[in-house]
Amino acid sequence: KHMNPSEYLESIKNLLLTDSRIVSHRIIREYEGLQKSYIRALLTLSDDSLLEFSEFIEQDEDNQFKITDYSFQWMDKDGNQIQRWDNTSHFPNLKNFPHHIHISEDNVVPGEPINIFAVLDEVAKILEQRKSD
């Protein structure tokens, strides 16, 4: 279905209220417009970890939304980074530039374009793996 930036932002806000993996959330900043929308929020997840994220959403030529800028920082309850996904253009040599993932301080790997829906799935997968390790 075609979604404009405003509709996509509404779908994120709906996710924040309905996803069982999110215990609580605080929207830090948001801007909703048909051509451009933005959200920044801090989530507390069911394992007490934190996920701070921002997405800039713009309208493309086909009146679809595209995420032009994003950052997802997953942290433990004390705010120590577990993993971070972003598309800041500071690793030009990585495949799939500018999309990358900070696995740890010194370990940055290529990433794919990603959004809050996919990041929550990734986090759930990692938590499942940890349970079985």
Tab-separated table of N, CA and C in Angstrom:
chain	number	residue	atom	x	y	z
A	1	LYS	N	0.848	-1.193	0.000
A	1	LYS	CA	0.000	0.000	0.000
A	1	LYS	C	0.883	1.241	0.000
A	2	HIS	N	0.432	2.236	-0.743
A	2	HIS	CA	1.155	3.517	-0.749
A	2	HIS	C	0.998	4.194	0.606
A	3	MET	N	2.104	4.655	1.142
A	3	MET	CA	2.041	5.421	2.388
A	3	MET	C	2.839	6.686	2.207
A	4	ASN	N	2.292	7.793	2.667
A	4	ASN	CA	3.083	9.024	2.677
A	4	ASN	C	3.798	9.124	4.034
A	5	PRO	N	4.720	10.089	4.195
A	5	PRO	CA	5.478	10.184	5.446
A	5	PRO	C	4.593	10.286	6.683
A	6	SER	N	3.487	10.989	6.562
A	6	SER	CA	2.596	11.171	7.703
A	6	SER	C	1.934	9.848	8.102
A	7	GLU	N	1.508	9.078	7.106
A	7	GLU	CA	0.878	7.784	7.397
A	7	GLU	C	1.894	6.803	7.985
A	8	TYR	N	3.108	6.848	7.452
A	8	TYR	CA	4.144	5.968	7.987
A	8	TYR	C	4.435	6.315	9.448
A	9	LEU	N	4.501	7.622	9.760
A	9	LEU	CA	4.726	8.054	11.138
A	9	LEU	C	3.603	7.532	12.043
A	10	GLU	N	2.367	7.596	11.556
A	10	GLU	CA	1.233	7.081	12.332
A	10	GLU	C	1.402	5.580	12.588
A	11	SER	N	1.924	4.846	11.596
A	11	SER	CA	2.107	3.402	11.782
A	11	SER	C	3.172	3.128	12.846
A	12	ILE	N	4.201	3.986	12.926
A	12	ILE	CA	5.210	3.833	13.987
A	12	ILE	C	4.563	4.086	15.347
A	13	LYS	N	3.769	5.145	15.433
A	13	LYS	CA	3.165	5.478	16.725
A	13	LYS	C	2.207	4.379	17.173
A	14	ASN	N	1.547	3.767	16.215
A	14	ASN	CA	0.666	2.649	16.531
A	14	ASN	C	1.480	1.471	17.063
A	15	LEU	N	2.625	1.212	16.410
A	15	LEU	CA	3.526	0.149	16.855
A	15	LEU	C	3.957	0.370	18.305
A	16	LEU	N	4.312	1.615	18.641
A	16	LEU	CA	4.796	1.922	19.995
A	16	LEU	C	3.741	1.587	21.042
A	17	LEU	N	2.470	1.727	20.663
A	17	LEU	CA	1.379	1.479	21.610
A	17	LEU	C	0.971	0.015	21.664
A	18	THR	N	1.230	-0.733	20.594
A	18	THR	CA	0.649	-2.077	20.510
A	18	THR	C	1.662	-3.214	20.553
A	19	ASP	N	2.940	-2.963	20.306
A	19	ASP	CA	3.904	-4.060	20.233
A	19	ASP	C	4.216	-4.570	21.644
A	20	SER	N	4.038	-5.868	21.856
A	20	SER	CA	4.204	-6.441	23.200
A	20	SER	C	5.663	-6.400	23.666
A	21	ARG	N	6.601	-6.214	22.735
A	21	ARG	CA	8.015	-6.155	23.133
A	21	ARG	C	8.380	-4.806	23.742
A	22	ILE	N	7.492	-3.819	23.580
A	22	ILE	CA	7.751	-2.464	24.088
A	22	ILE	C	6.947	-2.259	25.368
A	23	VAL	N	7.663	-2.097	26.481
A	23	VAL	CA	7.003	-1.936	27.780
A	23	VAL	C	6.523	-0.494	27.939
A	24	SER	N	7.374	0.443	27.561
A	24	SER	CA	6.973	1.849	27.636
A	24	SER	C	7.756	2.628	26.593
A	25	HIS	N	7.269	3.809	26.272
A	25	HIS	CA	7.976	4.634	25.296
A	25	HIS	C	7.771	6.105	25.622
A	26	ARG	N	8.739	6.888	25.183
A	26	ARG	CA	8.629	8.342	25.338
A	26	ARG	C	9.043	8.958	24.013
A	27	ILE	N	8.150	9.699	23.416
A	27	ILE	CA	8.507	10.393	22.172
A	27	ILE	C	9.226	11.678	22.560
A	28	ILE	N	10.472	11.789	22.115
A	28	ILE	CA	11.307	12.933	22.484
A	28	ILE	C	10.996	14.121	21.567
A	29	ARG	N	10.899	13.821	20.268
A	29	ARG	CA	10.565	14.876	19.298
A	29	ARG	C	9.829	14.250	18.144
A	30	GLU	N	8.886	14.976	17.605
A	30	GLU	CA	8.268	14.479	16.383
A	30	GLU	C	7.782	15.645	15.555
A	31	TYR	N	7.739	15.411	14.285
A	31	TYR	CA	7.227	16.390	13.344
A	31	TYR	C	6.460	15.594	12.302
A	32	GLU	N	5.222	15.982	12.071
A	32	GLU	CA	4.433	15.233	11.115
A	32	GLU	C	3.999	16.135	9.965
A	33	GLY	N	4.426	15.773	8.759
A	33	GLY	CA	4.007	16.515	7.588
A	33	GLY	C	3.838	15.564	6.429
A	34	LEU	N	3.159	15.982	5.394
A	34	LEU	CA	2.931	15.092	4.257
A	34	LEU	C	4.210	14.854	3.469
A	35	GLN	N	5.062	15.883	3.345
A	35	GLN	CA	6.309	15.726	2.588
A	35	GLN	C	7.448	15.206	3.466
A	36	LYS	N	7.424	15.587	4.732
A	36	LYS	CA	8.502	15.206	5.640
A	36	LYS	C	7.931	14.933	7.014
A	37	SER	N	8.410	13.853	7.617
A	37	SER	CA	8.058	13.572	9.005
A	37	SER	C	9.324	13.141	9.735
A	38	TYR	N	9.266	13.221	11.053
A	38	TYR	CA	10.428	12.880	11.861
A	38	TYR	C	9.936	12.361	13.195
A	39	ILE	N	10.612	11.365	13.716
A	39	ILE	CA	10.304	10.921	15.074
A	39	ILE	C	11.593	10.526	15.768
A	40	ARG	N	11.658	10.861	17.041
A	40	ARG	CA	12.743	10.398	17.898
A	40	ARG	C	12.093	9.924	19.187
A	41	ALA	N	12.410	8.710	19.601
A	41	ALA	CA	11.751	8.167	20.780
A	41	ALA	C	12.695	7.254	21.546
A	42	LEU	N	12.374	7.064	22.807
A	42	LEU	CA	13.130	6.157	23.666
A	42	LEU	C	12.169	5.082	24.146
A	43	LEU	N	12.529	3.822	23.878
A	43	LEU	CA	11.672	2.707	24.245
A	43	LEU	C	12.325	1.891	25.349
A	44	THR	N	11.504	1.390	26.259
A	44	THR	CA	11.968	0.384	27.201
A	44	THR	C	11.386	-0.939	26.732
A	45	LEU	N	12.270	-1.923	26.512
A	45	LEU	CA	11.825	-3.208	25.977
A	45	LEU	C	11.574	-4.206	27.112
A	46	SER	N	10.976	-5.328	26.747
A	46	SER	CA	10.517	-6.282	27.768
A	46	SER	C	11.643	-6.902	28.587
A	47	ASP	N	12.894	-6.846	28.085
A	47	ASP	CA	14.009	-7.381	28.885
A	47	ASP	C	14.712	-6.261	29.657
A	48	ASP	N	14.057	-5.070	29.748
A	48	ASP	CA	14.600	-3.886	30.442
A	48	ASP	C	15.665	-3.153	29.652
A	49	SER	N	15.998	-3.634	28.439
A	49	SER	CA	16.953	-2.880	27.638
A	49	SER	C	16.238	-1.670	27.039
A	50	LEU	N	17.035	-0.746	26.513
A	50	LEU	CA	16.511	0.513	25.975
A	50	LEU	C	16.806	0.580	24.490
A	51	LEU	N	15.914	1.198	23.751
A	51	LEU	CA	16.149	1.415	22.326
A	51	LEU	C	15.792	2.864	22.024
A	52	GLU	N	16.820	3.648	21.705
A	52	GLU	CA	16.571	5.030	21.309
A	52	GLU	C	16.694	5.099	19.802
A	53	PHE	N	15.715	5.710	19.159
A	53	PHE	CA	15.784	5.727	17.704
A	53	PHE	C	15.267	7.032	17.133
A	54	SER	N	15.721	7.312	15.911
A	54	SER	CA	15.153	8.429	15.164
A	54	SER	C	15.060	8.014	13.703
A	55	GLU	N	14.014	8.486	13.048
A	55	GLU	CA	13.837	8.271	11.619
A	55	GLU	C	13.380	9.577	10.991
A	56	PHE	N	14.083	9.988	9.923
A	56	PHE	CA	13.621	11.084	9.069
A	56	PHE	C	12.943	10.457	7.872
A	57	ILE	N	11.726	10.852	7.610
A	57	ILE	CA	10.956	10.243	6.533
A	57	ILE	C	10.609	11.333	5.530
A	58	GLU	N	10.928	11.101	4.270
A	58	GLU	CA	10.602	12.085	3.239
A	58	GLU	C	9.798	11.428	2.140
A	59	GLN	N	9.105	12.275	1.399
A	59	GLN	CA	8.320	11.767	0.287
A	59	GLN	C	9.206	11.659	-0.945
A	60	ASP	N	9.092	10.541	-1.679
A	60	ASP	CA	9.872	10.432	-2.913
A	60	ASP	C	9.024	10.821	-4.123
A	61	GLU	N	9.606	10.650	-5.308
A	61	GLU	CA	8.938	11.105	-6.541
A	61	GLU	C	7.588	10.398	-6.744
A	62	ASP	N	7.480	9.163	-6.233
A	62	ASP	CA	6.253	8.393	-6.460
A	62	ASP	C	5.245	8.571	-5.327
A	63	ASN	N	5.409	9.635	-4.544
A	63	ASN	CA	4.538	9.885	-3.399
A	63	ASN	C	4.565	8.750	-2.379
A	64	GLN	N	5.662	8.015	-2.383
A	64	GLN	CA	5.896	7.004	-1.364
A	64	GLN	C	6.798	7.635	-0.307
A	65	PHE	N	6.886	6.985	0.847
A	65	PHE	CA	7.815	7.506	1.844
A	65	PHE	C	9.163	6.826	1.662
A	66	LYS	N	10.220	7.555	1.985
A	66	LYS	CA	11.536	6.910	2.090
A	66	LYS	C	12.207	7.418	3.352
A	67	ILE	N	12.948	6.536	3.990
A	67	ILE	CA	13.636	6.906	5.225
A	67	ILE	C	15.011	7.413	4.815
A	68	THR	N	15.242	8.704	4.986
A	68	THR	CA	16.485	9.284	4.495
A	68	THR	C	17.586	9.252	5.542
A	69	ASP	N	17.209	9.187	6.805
A	69	ASP	CA	18.204	9.259	7.856
A	69	ASP	C	17.661	8.482	9.045
A	70	TYR	N	18.485	7.591	9.611
A	70	TYR	CA	17.978	6.822	10.738
A	70	TYR	C	19.103	6.486	11.698
A	71	SER	N	18.719	6.222	12.940
A	71	SER	CA	19.654	5.779	13.958
A	71	SER	C	18.869	4.979	14.990
A	72	PHE	N	19.381	3.798	15.308
A	72	PHE	CA	18.760	2.944	16.321
A	72	PHE	C	19.850	2.522	17.281
A	73	GLN	N	19.755	2.983	18.516
A	73	GLN	CA	20.777	2.641	19.492
A	73	GLN	C	20.145	1.763	20.562
A	74	TRP	N	20.596	0.510	20.598
A	74	TRP	CA	20.087	-0.450	21.577
A	74	TRP	C	21.067	-0.500	22.729
A	75	MET	N	20.552	-0.294	23.944
A	75	MET	CA	21.413	-0.176	25.126
A	75	MET	C	20.882	-1.056	26.251
A	76	ASP	N	21.780	-1.407	27.173
A	76	ASP	CA	21.289	-2.106	28.363
A	76	ASP	C	20.619	-1.081	29.278
A	77	LYS	N	20.088	-1.571	30.405
A	77	LYS	CA	19.289	-0.653	31.232
A	77	LYS	C	20.103	0.489	31.820
A	78	ASP	N	21.450	0.339	31.829
A	78	ASP	CA	22.309	1.412	32.327
A	78	ASP	C	22.789	2.343	31.227
A	79	GLY	N	22.314	2.117	30.001
A	79	GLY	CA	22.688	3.009	28.907
A	79	GLY	C	23.956	2.624	28.176
A	80	ASN	N	24.494	1.424	28.443
A	80	ASN	CA	25.678	0.966	27.694
A	80	ASN	C	25.231	0.387	26.358
A	81	GLN	N	25.896	0.819	25.299
A	81	GLN	CA	25.483	0.377	23.965
A	81	GLN	C	25.651	-1.127	23.781
A	82	ILE	N	24.599	-1.757	23.271
A	82	ILE	CA	24.678	-3.164	22.887
A	82	ILE	C	24.950	-3.237	21.382
A	83	GLN	N	24.141	-2.511	20.625
A	83	GLN	CA	24.324	-2.496	19.168
A	83	GLN	C	23.673	-1.234	18.625
A	84	ARG	N	24.199	-0.784	17.483
A	84	ARG	CA	23.666	0.444	16.898
A	84	ARG	C	23.589	0.297	15.386
A	85	TRP	N	22.447	0.701	14.841
A	85	TRP	CA	22.259	0.695	13.383
A	85	TRP	C	22.121	2.150	12.952
A	86	ASP	N	22.898	2.582	11.951
A	86	ASP	CA	22.665	3.940	11.455
A	86	ASP	C	23.193	4.113	10.040
A	87	ASN	N	22.841	5.244	9.435
A	87	ASN	CA	23.318	5.521	8.079
A	87	ASN	C	24.028	6.867	8.002
A	88	THR	N	24.691	7.240	9.096
A	88	THR	CA	25.576	8.401	9.063
A	88	THR	C	26.743	8.037	8.149
A	89	SER	N	27.176	8.974	7.317
A	89	SER	CA	28.129	8.586	6.263
A	89	SER	C	29.581	8.653	6.718
A	90	HIS	N	29.929	7.933	7.816
A	90	HIS	CA	31.319	8.015	8.268
A	90	HIS	C	32.142	6.750	8.037
A	91	PHE	N	31.606	5.775	7.289
A	91	PHE	CA	32.421	4.597	6.927
A	91	PHE	C	32.347	4.352	5.428
A	92	PRO	N	32.915	5.273	4.634
A	92	PRO	CA	32.747	5.208	3.175
A	92	PRO	C	33.306	3.934	2.543
A	93	ASN	N	34.189	3.216	3.235
A	93	ASN	CA	34.777	2.021	2.618
A	93	ASN	C	33.937	0.768	2.801
A	94	LEU	N	32.923	0.853	3.651
A	94	LEU	CA	32.112	-0.341	3.901
A	94	LEU	C	31.152	-0.584	2.750
A	95	LYS	N	30.943	-1.863	2.453
A	95	LYS	CA	29.930	-2.264	1.488
A	95	LYS	C	28.571	-1.721	1.970
A	96	ASN	N	27.680	-1.410	1.040
A	96	ASN	CA	26.350	-0.873	1.370
A	96	ASN	C	26.390	0.494	2.039
A	97	PHE	N	27.529	1.197	1.925
A	97	PHE	CA	27.631	2.560	2.445
A	97	PHE	C	26.364	3.330	2.038
A	98	PRO	N	25.752	4.141	2.920
A	98	PRO	CA	26.215	4.482	4.275
A	98	PRO	C	25.627	3.589	5.385
A	99	HIS	N	24.897	2.531	5.034
A	99	HIS	CA	24.222	1.726	6.056
A	99	HIS	C	25.223	0.839	6.784
A	100	HIS	N	25.242	0.926	8.117
A	100	HIS	CA	26.180	0.103	8.873
A	100	HIS	C	25.662	-0.188	10.276
A	101	ILE	N	26.314	-1.176	10.898
A	101	ILE	CA	25.925	-1.614	12.234
A	101	ILE	C	27.162	-1.611	13.120
A	102	HIS	N	27.023	-0.993	14.283
A	102	HIS	CA	28.084	-1.034	15.290
A	102	HIS	C	27.793	-2.238	16.187
A	103	ILE	N	28.551	-3.319	15.985
A	103	ILE	CA	28.373	-4.506	16.816
A	103	ILE	C	29.013	-4.261	18.176
A	104	SER	N	30.118	-3.526	18.171
A	104	SER	CA	30.783	-3.112	19.406
A	104	SER	C	31.588	-1.861	19.057
A	105	GLU	N	32.282	-1.309	20.048
A	105	GLU	CA	33.107	-0.111	19.813
A	105	GLU	C	33.953	-0.251	18.550
A	106	ASP	N	34.655	-1.392	18.439
A	106	ASP	CA	35.656	-1.533	17.375
A	106	ASP	C	35.178	-2.353	16.192
A	107	ASN	N	33.949	-2.823	16.248
A	107	ASN	CA	33.474	-3.724	15.202
A	107	ASN	C	32.291	-3.102	14.486
A	108	VAL	N	32.548	-2.558	13.292
A	108	VAL	CA	31.491	-1.947	12.494
A	108	VAL	C	31.357	-2.763	11.220
A	109	VAL	N	30.143	-3.192	10.923
A	109	VAL	CA	29.918	-4.059	9.763
A	109	VAL	C	28.894	-3.416	8.824
A	110	PRO	N	28.893	-3.812	7.549
A	110	PRO	CA	27.898	-3.267	6.619
A	110	PRO	C	26.489	-3.590	7.091
A	111	GLY	N	25.576	-2.680	6.821
A	111	GLY	CA	24.184	-2.910	7.183
A	111	GLY	C	23.297	-2.771	5.969
A	112	GLU	N	22.027	-3.008	6.170
A	112	GLU	CA	21.007	-2.798	5.135
A	112	GLU	C	20.161	-1.622	5.591
A	113	PRO	N	19.482	-0.959	4.650
A	113	PRO	CA	18.501	0.048	5.086
A	113	PRO	C	17.533	-0.633	6.055
A	114	ILE	N	17.196	0.044	7.158
A	114	ILE	CA	16.399	-0.615	8.186
A	114	ILE	C	15.461	0.395	8.825
A	115	ASN	N	14.376	-0.090	9.416
A	115	ASN	CA	13.444	0.798	10.109
A	115	ASN	C	13.103	0.195	11.468
A	116	ILE	N	12.297	0.898	12.241
A	116	ILE	CA	12.010	0.475	13.614
A	116	ILE	C	11.357	-0.905	13.642
A	117	PHE	N	10.535	-1.210	12.655
A	117	PHE	CA	9.850	-2.506	12.625
A	117	PHE	C	10.881	-3.638	12.526
A	118	ALA	N	11.835	-3.477	11.606
A	118	ALA	CA	12.868	-4.489	11.386
A	118	ALA	C	13.844	-4.557	12.555
A	119	VAL	N	14.168	-3.407	13.155
A	119	VAL	CA	15.111	-3.404	14.280
A	119	VAL	C	14.522	-4.174	15.464
A	120	LEU	N	13.235	-3.974	15.732
A	120	LEU	CA	12.613	-4.718	16.836
A	120	LEU	C	12.687	-6.225	16.589
A	121	ASP	N	12.519	-6.634	15.329
A	121	ASP	CA	12.625	-8.054	14.992
A	121	ASP	C	14.055	-8.551	15.214
A	122	GLU	N	15.041	-7.734	14.802
A	122	GLU	CA	16.449	-8.092	14.996
A	122	GLU	C	16.770	-8.261	16.485
A	123	VAL	N	16.327	-7.280	17.288
A	123	VAL	CA	16.585	-7.318	18.726
A	123	VAL	C	15.959	-8.577	19.327
A	124	ALA	N	14.729	-8.893	18.922
A	124	ALA	CA	14.051	-10.091	19.433
A	124	ALA	C	14.850	-11.344	19.083
A	125	LYS	N	15.381	-11.383	17.847
A	125	LYS	CA	16.180	-12.533	17.412
A	125	LYS	C	17.435	-12.685	18.278
A	126	ILE	N	18.119	-11.552	18.518
A	126	ILE	CA	19.348	-11.583	19.314
A	126	ILE	C	19.038	-12.050	20.736
A	127	LEU	N	17.942	-11.564	21.301
A	127	LEU	CA	17.573	-11.962	22.664
A	127	LEU	C	17.243	-13.449	22.724
A	128	GLU	N	16.588	-13.956	21.696
A	128	GLU	CA	16.278	-15.400	21.625
A	128	GLU	C	17.571	-16.208	21.604
A	129	GLN	N	18.532	-15.770	20.759
A	129	GLN	CA	19.816	-16.472	20.656
A	129	GLN	C	20.519	-16.504	22.010
A	130	ARG	N	20.456	-15.367	22.723
A	130	ARG	CA	21.145	-15.288	24.012
A	130	ARG	C	20.521	-16.270	25.001
A	131	LYS	N	19.199	-16.412	24.936
A	131	LYS	CA	18.523	-17.346	25.845
A	131	LYS	C	19.016	-18.759	25.595
A	132	SER	N	19.213	-19.102	24.335
A	132	SER	CA	19.584	-20.483	24.014
A	132	SER	C	21.084	-20.748	24.138
A	133	ASP	N	21.880	-19.666	24.229
A	133	ASP	CA	23.348	-19.870	24.376
A	133	ASP	C	23.688	-20.459	25.742
